[in-house]
């Protein structure tokens, strides 16, 4: 993703200096489209994880006009908090003593003891 950003930035610098050919313009648009798809994919992945935590954030992920970065930060914060809660619960459960199984005594079976 960082490499795509660098390539797009380099192409933008070239645009300022000179006019691009149609081939270069199409190449630039494909790079920007790929970058957009990657950002969207990250957003959707974060939303899927966060949907488990909060319906409000899960539903409102792709609001129109909303910037991607703050949403991802919010989602990742929520996910991290949930992970910390899960870890705390696991530690508490690990500290608990397991239930002792009751020992069952073998019953005396008079018929089974004697073989005639």
Coordinates of C-alpha atoms in Angstrom, one line a residue, residues 14-103:
X14 CA 5.2 14.5 -13.0
X15 CA 1.8 16.0 -13.8
X16 CA 2.9 19.3 -12.3
X17 CA 6.1 19.4 -14.4
X18 CA 4.6 18.2 -17.7
X19 CA 1.5 16.9 -19.5
X20 CA 0.9 13.2 -19.3
X21 CA 0.1 10.9 -22.2
X22 CA -3.2 9.0 -22.2
X23 CA -1.4 5.8 -21.3
X24 CA 0.2 7.4 -18.3
X25 CA -3.1 8.8 -17.2
X26 CA -4.8 5.4 -17.4
X27 CA -1.9 3.9 -15.5
X28 CA -2.4 6.5 -12.8
X29 CA -6.1 5.9 -12.5
X30 CA -5.6 2.2 -12.2
X31 CA -3.1 2.7 -9.4
X32 CA -5.5 5.1 -7.6
X33 CA -8.3 2.6 -8.1
X34 CA -6.2 -0.2 -6.6
X35 CA -5.3 2.0 -3.6
X36 CA -9.0 2.9 -3.1
X37 CA -9.9 -0.8 -3.2
X38 CA -7.2 -1.6 -0.6
X39 CA -8.4 1.2 1.7
X40 CA -12.0 0.0 1.3
X41 CA -11.0 -3.6 2.0
X42 CA -9.3 -2.5 5.2
X43 CA -12.4 -0.6 6.2
X44 CA -14.7 -3.5 5.5
X45 CA -12.5 -5.9 7.5
X46 CA -12.4 -3.6 10.5
X47 CA -16.2 -3.2 10.2
X48 CA -16.8 -6.9 10.2
X49 CA -14.7 -7.2 13.4
X50 CA -16.4 -4.3 15.0
X51 CA -19.9 -5.4 14.1
X52 CA -19.5 -8.1 16.8
X53 CA -18.8 -5.4 19.3
X54 CA -21.2 -2.7 18.4
X55 CA -24.1 -2.6 15.9
X56 CA -24.0 1.2 15.7
X57 CA -20.4 1.1 14.2
X58 CA -21.1 -2.0 12.3
X59 CA -24.0 -0.5 10.4
X60 CA -22.6 3.0 9.9
X61 CA -19.2 2.0 8.4
X62 CA -19.6 3.2 4.8
X63 CA -21.5 6.5 5.4
X64 CA -21.3 8.8 2.5
X65 CA -18.8 11.6 3.0
X66 CA -17.2 10.1 6.0
X67 CA -13.4 9.9 6.0
X68 CA -11.9 6.4 6.2
X69 CA -9.1 7.0 8.7
X70 CA -11.1 8.1 11.7
X71 CA -13.5 5.2 11.2
X72 CA -10.7 2.7 11.1
X73 CA -9.1 4.2 14.2
X74 CA -12.4 4.0 16.0
X75 CA -13.0 0.4 14.9
X76 CA -9.4 -0.6 15.9
X77 CA -9.9 1.0 19.3
X78 CA -13.1 -0.9 19.9
X79 CA -11.5 -4.1 18.8
X80 CA -8.5 -3.6 21.1
X81 CA -10.8 -2.9 24.1
X82 CA -12.8 -6.0 23.4
X83 CA -9.6 -8.1 23.1
X84 CA -8.4 -6.7 26.4
X85 CA -11.8 -7.6 28.0
X86 CA -11.6 -11.1 26.5
X87 CA -8.1 -11.6 27.9
X88 CA -9.1 -10.4 31.3
X89 CA -12.0 -12.9 31.3
X90 CA -9.7 -15.7 30.2
X91 CA -7.2 -14.9 33.0
X92 CA -10.0 -14.9 35.6
X93 CA -11.3 -18.2 34.3
X94 CA -7.8 -19.7 34.4
X95 CA -7.4 -18.7 38.0
X96 CA -10.6 -20.6 39.0
X97 CA -10.2 -24.0 40.6
X98 CA -11.7 -26.7 38.4
X99 CA -14.7 -28.5 39.9
X100 CA -13.7 -31.7 41.8
X101 CA -15.3 -34.8 40.4
X102 CA -17.2 -36.8 42.9
X103 CA -15.7 -40.2 43.4

